[in-house]
Amino acid sequence: MSLWIKTKQLPNQYWAPISSCYEDARFPLEVRDVMSDWLECQDWNSIDESNPSNEAIARTMLNNLLQEMETRSITLNNDYFSTKLKVGQAIVDFQRIYSPNPLLLVHSIKKCLTIEQNYVNMNEGNGELDSSQLYENGEKMIVLEELKAATKRTSDLIVRLQEDQEVFNVELQEYKTMTMQAD
């Protein structure tokens, strides 16, 4: 049985953190539902979203996801009109949100699937935590991932600032040389 089918069978008390995760990722649950088999067939865990060299792989995954969403949206009949609209809007949103940083998509999907799996495991008796502990741990995991992302952004900014400083120093030296030659 697929993870999504098991997730949909979870008691209501587990849905708040799952919904919250998808809302934070701006990933509508309707899209999760329509794309469940495709999402679960991808090897998300093989992509290290903290490694910028994986951006090309993540971009391919994003493009494949968008293409598959478009295909599935077209095949939805009028009985699923609101879902069709939601998927169409998600395509636009995903392009806007994830095209500049496709690794964020990988991060978001991995996080949401992990939270789903944790709650399914707990519901099946394979988890050792009660719901409040799991929710708290899930929240801590989300905060940790956000801190990692902020640290990476800061690190990237520092590198750019160092490069700018080097360019400035070279230009300053050239200016001083030109000024001394002019005197």
PDB file of C-alpha atoms in Angstrom:
ATOM      1  CA  MET A   1       0.000   0.000   0.000  1.00  0.00           C
ATOM      2  CA  SER A   2       1.343   3.428  -0.903  1.00  0.00           C
ATOM      3  CA  LEU A   3       2.435   5.929   1.709  1.00  0.00           C
ATOM      4  CA  TRP A   4      -0.275   8.356   0.630  1.00  0.00           C
ATOM      5  CA  ILE A   5      -3.051   5.775   1.005  1.00  0.00           C
ATOM      6  CA  LYS A   6      -1.766   4.971   4.503  1.00  0.00           C
ATOM      7  CA  THR A   7      -1.483   8.681   5.294  1.00  0.00           C
ATOM      8  CA  LYS A   8      -5.071   9.332   4.230  1.00  0.00           C
ATOM      9  CA  GLN A   9      -6.183   6.612   6.658  1.00  0.00           C
ATOM     10  CA  LEU A  10      -4.496   8.260   9.645  1.00  0.00           C
ATOM     11  CA  PRO A  11      -6.643   9.513  12.524  1.00  0.00           C
ATOM     12  CA  ASN A  12      -7.495  13.222  12.452  1.00  0.00           C
ATOM     13  CA  GLN A  13      -5.102  14.048  15.300  1.00  0.00           C
ATOM     14  CA  TYR A  14      -2.123  13.386  13.011  1.00  0.00           C
ATOM     15  CA  TRP A  15      -3.244  15.679  10.237  1.00  0.00           C
ATOM     16  CA  ALA A  16      -2.329  19.067  11.765  1.00  0.00           C
ATOM     17  CA  PRO A  17       1.455  18.662  11.437  1.00  0.00           C
ATOM     18  CA  ILE A  18       1.139  16.931   8.058  1.00  0.00           C
ATOM     19  CA  SER A  19      -1.061  19.714   6.688  1.00  0.00           C
ATOM     20  CA  SER A  20       1.230  22.310   8.220  1.00  0.00           C
ATOM     21  CA  CYS A  21       4.243  20.820   6.472  1.00  0.00           C
ATOM     22  CA  TYR A  22       2.531  20.943   3.082  1.00  0.00           C
ATOM     23  CA  GLU A  23       1.225  24.466   3.725  1.00  0.00           C
ATOM     24  CA  ASP A  24       4.722  25.657   4.657  1.00  0.00           C
ATOM     25  CA  ALA A  25       6.016  24.172   1.399  1.00  0.00           C
ATOM     26  CA  ARG A  26       3.140  25.816  -0.506  1.00  0.00           C
ATOM     27  CA  PHE A  27       2.337  22.347  -1.761  1.00  0.00           C
ATOM     28  CA  PRO A  28      -1.443  21.822  -1.867  1.00  0.00           C
ATOM     29  CA  LEU A  29      -2.695  18.514  -0.516  1.00  0.00           C
ATOM     30  CA  GLU A  30      -4.759  18.184  -3.696  1.00  0.00           C
ATOM     31  CA  VAL A  31      -1.513  18.083  -5.658  1.00  0.00           C
ATOM     32  CA  ARG A  32      -0.090  15.534  -3.212  1.00  0.00           C
ATOM     33  CA  ASP A  33      -3.187  13.426  -3.834  1.00  0.00           C
ATOM     34  CA  VAL A  34      -3.078  13.683  -7.639  1.00  0.00           C
ATOM     35  CA  MET A  35       0.693  13.153  -7.788  1.00  0.00           C
ATOM     36  CA  SER A  36       1.018  10.573  -4.996  1.00  0.00           C
ATOM     37  CA  ASP A  37       2.294   7.656  -7.058  1.00  0.00           C
ATOM     38  CA  TRP A  38       4.720   9.814  -9.050  1.00  0.00           C
ATOM     39  CA  LEU A  39       6.080  11.541  -5.927  1.00  0.00           C
ATOM     40  CA  GLU A  40       6.624   8.260  -4.122  1.00  0.00           C
ATOM     41  CA  CYS A  41       8.391   6.652  -7.102  1.00  0.00           C
ATOM     42  CA  GLN A  42      11.100   9.319  -7.219  1.00  0.00           C
ATOM     43  CA  ASP A  43      14.354   8.757  -5.359  1.00  0.00           C
ATOM     44  CA  TRP A  44      14.290  12.003  -3.389  1.00  0.00           C
ATOM     45  CA  ASN A  45      16.696  10.693  -0.766  1.00  0.00           C
ATOM     46  CA  SER A  46      19.470  10.290  -3.338  1.00  0.00           C
ATOM     47  CA  ILE A  47      19.590  14.071  -3.771  1.00  0.00           C
ATOM     48  CA  ASP A  48      21.483  16.027  -1.131  1.00  0.00           C
ATOM     49  CA  GLU A  49      19.625  19.314  -1.161  1.00  0.00           C
ATOM     50  CA  SER A  50      22.388  21.003   0.829  1.00  0.00           C
ATOM     51  CA  ASN A  51      24.875  20.389  -2.012  1.00  0.00           C
ATOM     52  CA  PRO A  52      24.646  23.093  -4.705  1.00  0.00           C
ATOM     53  CA  SER A  53      26.161  20.722  -7.274  1.00  0.00           C
ATOM     54  CA  ASN A  54      22.858  18.802  -7.203  1.00  0.00           C
ATOM     55  CA  GLU A  55      20.920  21.787  -8.527  1.00  0.00           C
ATOM     56  CA  ALA A  56      20.811  20.404 -12.082  1.00  0.00           C
ATOM     57  CA  ILE A  57      19.310  17.139 -10.832  1.00  0.00           C
ATOM     58  CA  ALA A  58      16.806  19.055  -8.716  1.00  0.00           C
ATOM     59  CA  ARG A  59      15.897  21.253 -11.696  1.00  0.00           C
ATOM     60  CA  THR A  60      15.249  18.133 -13.782  1.00  0.00           C
ATOM     61  CA  MET A  61      13.030  16.776 -11.000  1.00  0.00           C
ATOM     62  CA  LEU A  62      11.155  20.084 -10.859  1.00  0.00           C
ATOM     63  CA  ASN A  63      10.649  20.133 -14.628  1.00  0.00           C
ATOM     64  CA  ASN A  64       9.500  16.509 -14.615  1.00  0.00           C
ATOM     65  CA  LEU A  65       7.087  17.248 -11.776  1.00  0.00           C
ATOM     66  CA  LEU A  66       5.645  20.267 -13.584  1.00  0.00           C
ATOM     67  CA  GLN A  67       5.255  18.296 -16.797  1.00  0.00           C
ATOM     68  CA  GLU A  68       3.554  15.411 -14.993  1.00  0.00           C
ATOM     69  CA  MET A  69       1.264  17.827 -13.149  1.00  0.00           C
ATOM     70  CA  GLU A  70       0.284  19.385 -16.478  1.00  0.00           C
ATOM     71  CA  THR A  71      -0.410  15.959 -17.987  1.00  0.00           C
ATOM     72  CA  ARG A  72      -2.503  14.845 -15.037  1.00  0.00           C
ATOM     73  CA  SER A  73      -4.364  18.137 -14.889  1.00  0.00           C
ATOM     74  CA  ILE A  74      -5.443  17.684 -18.497  1.00  0.00           C
ATOM     75  CA  THR A  75      -6.717  14.165 -17.812  1.00  0.00           C
ATOM     76  CA  LEU A  76      -8.843  15.167 -14.803  1.00  0.00           C
ATOM     77  CA  ASN A  77     -12.501  15.191 -15.778  1.00  0.00           C
ATOM     78  CA  ASN A  78     -15.044  17.833 -14.791  1.00  0.00           C
ATOM     79  CA  ASP A  79     -15.975  15.912 -11.641  1.00  0.00           C
ATOM     80  CA  TYR A  80     -12.609  17.068 -10.315  1.00  0.00           C
ATOM     81  CA  PHE A  81     -12.850  20.637 -11.597  1.00  0.00           C
ATOM     82  CA  SER A  82     -11.684  22.301  -8.360  1.00  0.00           C
ATOM     83  CA  THR A  83      -8.748  19.891  -8.122  1.00  0.00           C
ATOM     84  CA  LYS A  84      -7.895  20.638 -11.745  1.00  0.00           C
ATOM     85  CA  LEU A  85      -7.845  24.373 -10.943  1.00  0.00           C
ATOM     86  CA  LYS A  86      -5.741  23.771  -7.830  1.00  0.00           C
ATOM     87  CA  VAL A  87      -3.192  21.737  -9.806  1.00  0.00           C
ATOM     88  CA  GLY A  88      -3.073  24.410 -12.517  1.00  0.00           C
ATOM     89  CA  GLN A  89      -2.443  27.129  -9.944  1.00  0.00           C
ATOM     90  CA  ALA A  90       0.183  24.955  -8.247  1.00  0.00           C
ATOM     91  CA  ILE A  91       2.069  24.669 -11.548  1.00  0.00           C
ATOM     92  CA  VAL A  92       2.304  28.469 -11.724  1.00  0.00           C
ATOM     93  CA  ASP A  93       3.208  28.727  -8.031  1.00  0.00           C
ATOM     94  CA  PHE A  94       5.861  25.994  -8.228  1.00  0.00           C
ATOM     95  CA  GLN A  95       7.511  27.716 -11.195  1.00  0.00           C
ATOM     96  CA  ARG A  96       7.611  30.977  -9.259  1.00  0.00           C
ATOM     97  CA  ILE A  97       8.706  29.478  -5.933  1.00  0.00           C
ATOM     98  CA  TYR A  98      11.002  26.631  -6.929  1.00  0.00           C
ATOM     99  CA  SER A  99      12.527  27.634 -10.287  1.00  0.00           C
ATOM    100  CA  PRO A 100      14.999  30.031  -8.622  1.00  0.00           C
ATOM    101  CA  ASN A 101      15.974  27.290  -6.148  1.00  0.00           C
ATOM    102  CA  PRO A 102      14.953  23.769  -7.216  1.00  0.00           C
ATOM    103  CA  LEU A 103      16.834  22.277  -4.271  1.00  0.00           C
ATOM    104  CA  LEU A 104      14.168  23.852  -2.069  1.00  0.00           C
ATOM    105  CA  LEU A 105      11.586  21.657  -3.803  1.00  0.00           C
ATOM    106  CA  VAL A 106      13.636  18.555  -3.006  1.00  0.00           C
ATOM    107  CA  HIS A 107      13.999  19.696   0.589  1.00  0.00           C
ATOM    108  CA  SER A 108      10.272  20.399   0.948  1.00  0.00           C
ATOM    109  CA  ILE A 109       9.142  17.108  -0.551  1.00  0.00           C
ATOM    110  CA  LYS A 110      11.630  15.078   1.497  1.00  0.00           C
ATOM    111  CA  LYS A 111      10.507  16.826   4.670  1.00  0.00           C
ATOM    112  CA  CYS A 112       6.803  16.253   3.987  1.00  0.00           C
ATOM    113  CA  LEU A 113       7.261  12.610   2.996  1.00  0.00           C
ATOM    114  CA  THR A 114       9.370  11.995   6.102  1.00  0.00           C
ATOM    115  CA  ILE A 115       6.717  13.484   8.359  1.00  0.00           C
ATOM    116  CA  GLU A 116       4.050  11.360   6.657  1.00  0.00           C
ATOM    117  CA  GLN A 117       6.160   8.229   7.081  1.00  0.00           C
ATOM    118  CA  ASN A 118       6.808   9.005  10.753  1.00  0.00           C
ATOM    119  CA  TYR A 119       3.110   9.342  11.491  1.00  0.00           C
ATOM    120  CA  VAL A 120       2.237   6.222   9.518  1.00  0.00           C
ATOM    121  CA  ASN A 121       4.896   4.292  11.443  1.00  0.00           C
ATOM    122  CA  MET A 122       3.581   5.605  14.720  1.00  0.00           C
ATOM    123  CA  ASN A 123       0.010   4.720  13.783  1.00  0.00           C
ATOM    124  CA  GLU A 124       1.077   1.200  12.804  1.00  0.00           C
ATOM    125  CA  GLY A 125       2.770   0.765  16.164  1.00  0.00           C
ATOM    126  CA  ASN A 126       6.285   1.018  14.741  1.00  0.00           C
ATOM    127  CA  GLY A 127       6.917   4.386  16.344  1.00  0.00           C
ATOM    128  CA  GLU A 128       7.981   4.757  19.927  1.00  0.00           C
ATOM    129  CA  LEU A 129       6.828   8.329  20.435  1.00  0.00           C
ATOM    130  CA  ASP A 130       3.404   9.542  21.407  1.00  0.00           C
ATOM    131  CA  SER A 131       1.745  12.081  19.145  1.00  0.00           C
ATOM    132  CA  SER A 132       2.826  15.142  21.145  1.00  0.00           C
ATOM    133  CA  GLN A 133       6.454  13.998  21.140  1.00  0.00           C
ATOM    134  CA  LEU A 134       6.391  13.238  17.429  1.00  0.00           C
ATOM    135  CA  TYR A 135       4.798  16.590  16.670  1.00  0.00           C
ATOM    136  CA  GLU A 136       7.397  18.339  18.815  1.00  0.00           C
ATOM    137  CA  ASN A 137      10.229  16.409  17.148  1.00  0.00           C
ATOM    138  CA  GLY A 138       8.777  17.188  13.729  1.00  0.00           C
ATOM    139  CA  GLU A 139       8.654  20.875  14.609  1.00  0.00           C
ATOM    140  CA  LYS A 140      12.259  20.731  15.821  1.00  0.00           C
ATOM    141  CA  MET A 141      13.263  19.013  12.588  1.00  0.00           C
ATOM    142  CA  ILE A 142      11.563  21.746  10.575  1.00  0.00           C
ATOM    143  CA  VAL A 143      13.313  24.478  12.587  1.00  0.00           C
ATOM    144  CA  LEU A 144      16.640  22.677  12.195  1.00  0.00           C
ATOM    145  CA  GLU A 145      16.190  22.440   8.428  1.00  0.00           C
ATOM    146  CA  GLU A 146      15.253  26.127   8.279  1.00  0.00           C
ATOM    147  CA  LEU A 147      18.376  26.992  10.266  1.00  0.00           C
ATOM    148  CA  LYS A 148      20.499  24.886   7.914  1.00  0.00           C
ATOM    149  CA  ALA A 149      19.013  26.710   4.940  1.00  0.00           C
ATOM    150  CA  ALA A 150      19.609  30.102   6.597  1.00  0.00           C
ATOM    151  CA  THR A 151      23.192  29.105   7.389  1.00  0.00           C
ATOM    152  CA  LYS A 152      23.754  28.101   3.776  1.00  0.00           C
ATOM    153  CA  ARG A 153      22.285  31.385   2.526  1.00  0.00           C
ATOM    154  CA  THR A 154      24.534  33.291   4.925  1.00  0.00           C
ATOM    155  CA  SER A 155      27.559  31.287   3.829  1.00  0.00           C
ATOM    156  CA  ASP A 156      26.762  31.981   0.175  1.00  0.00           C
ATOM    157  CA  LEU A 157      26.366  35.677   0.980  1.00  0.00           C
ATOM    158  CA  ILE A 158      29.737  35.745   2.734  1.00  0.00           C
ATOM    159  CA  VAL A 159      31.389  34.186  -0.316  1.00  0.00           C
ATOM    160  CA  ARG A 160      29.773  36.779  -2.590  1.00  0.00           C
ATOM    161  CA  LEU A 161      30.830  39.601  -0.257  1.00  0.00           C
ATOM    162  CA  GLN A 162      34.403  38.295  -0.212  1.00  0.00           C
ATOM    163  CA  GLU A 163      34.406  38.218  -4.005  1.00  0.00           C
ATOM    164  CA  ASP A 164      33.036  41.763  -4.113  1.00  0.00           C
ATOM    165  CA  GLN A 165      35.709  42.850  -1.627  1.00  0.00           C
ATOM    166  CA  GLU A 166      38.432  41.354  -3.817  1.00  0.00           C
ATOM    167  CA  VAL A 167      37.070  43.139  -6.887  1.00  0.00           C
ATOM    168  CA  PHE A 168      36.909  46.382  -4.908  1.00  0.00           C
ATOM    169  CA  ASN A 169      40.515  45.981  -3.720  1.00  0.00           C
ATOM    170  CA  VAL A 170      41.727  45.384  -7.277  1.00  0.00           C
ATOM    171  CA  GLU A 171      39.800  48.394  -8.589  1.00  0.00           C
ATOM    172  CA  LEU A 172      41.046  50.539  -5.708  1.00  0.00           C
ATOM    173  CA  GLN A 173      44.629  49.526  -6.428  1.00  0.00           C
ATOM    174  CA  GLU A 174      44.138  50.344 -10.125  1.00  0.00           C
ATOM    175  CA  TYR A 175      42.660  53.723  -9.177  1.00  0.00           C
ATOM    176  CA  LYS A 176      45.602  54.514  -6.888  1.00  0.00           C
ATOM    177  CA  THR A 177      48.035  53.518  -9.627  1.00  0.00           C
ATOM    178  CA  MET A 178      46.259  55.729 -12.163  1.00  0.00           C
ATOM    179  CA  THR A 179      46.145  58.634  -9.684  1.00  0.00           C
ATOM    180  CA  MET A 180      49.866  58.350  -8.946  1.00  0.00           C
ATOM    181  CA  GLN A 181      50.662  58.234 -12.671  1.00  0.00           C
ATOM    182  CA  ALA A 182      48.522  61.324 -13.267  1.00  0.00           C
ATOM    183  CA  ASP A 183      50.478  63.330 -10.652  1.00  0.00           C
TER     184      ASP A 183
END
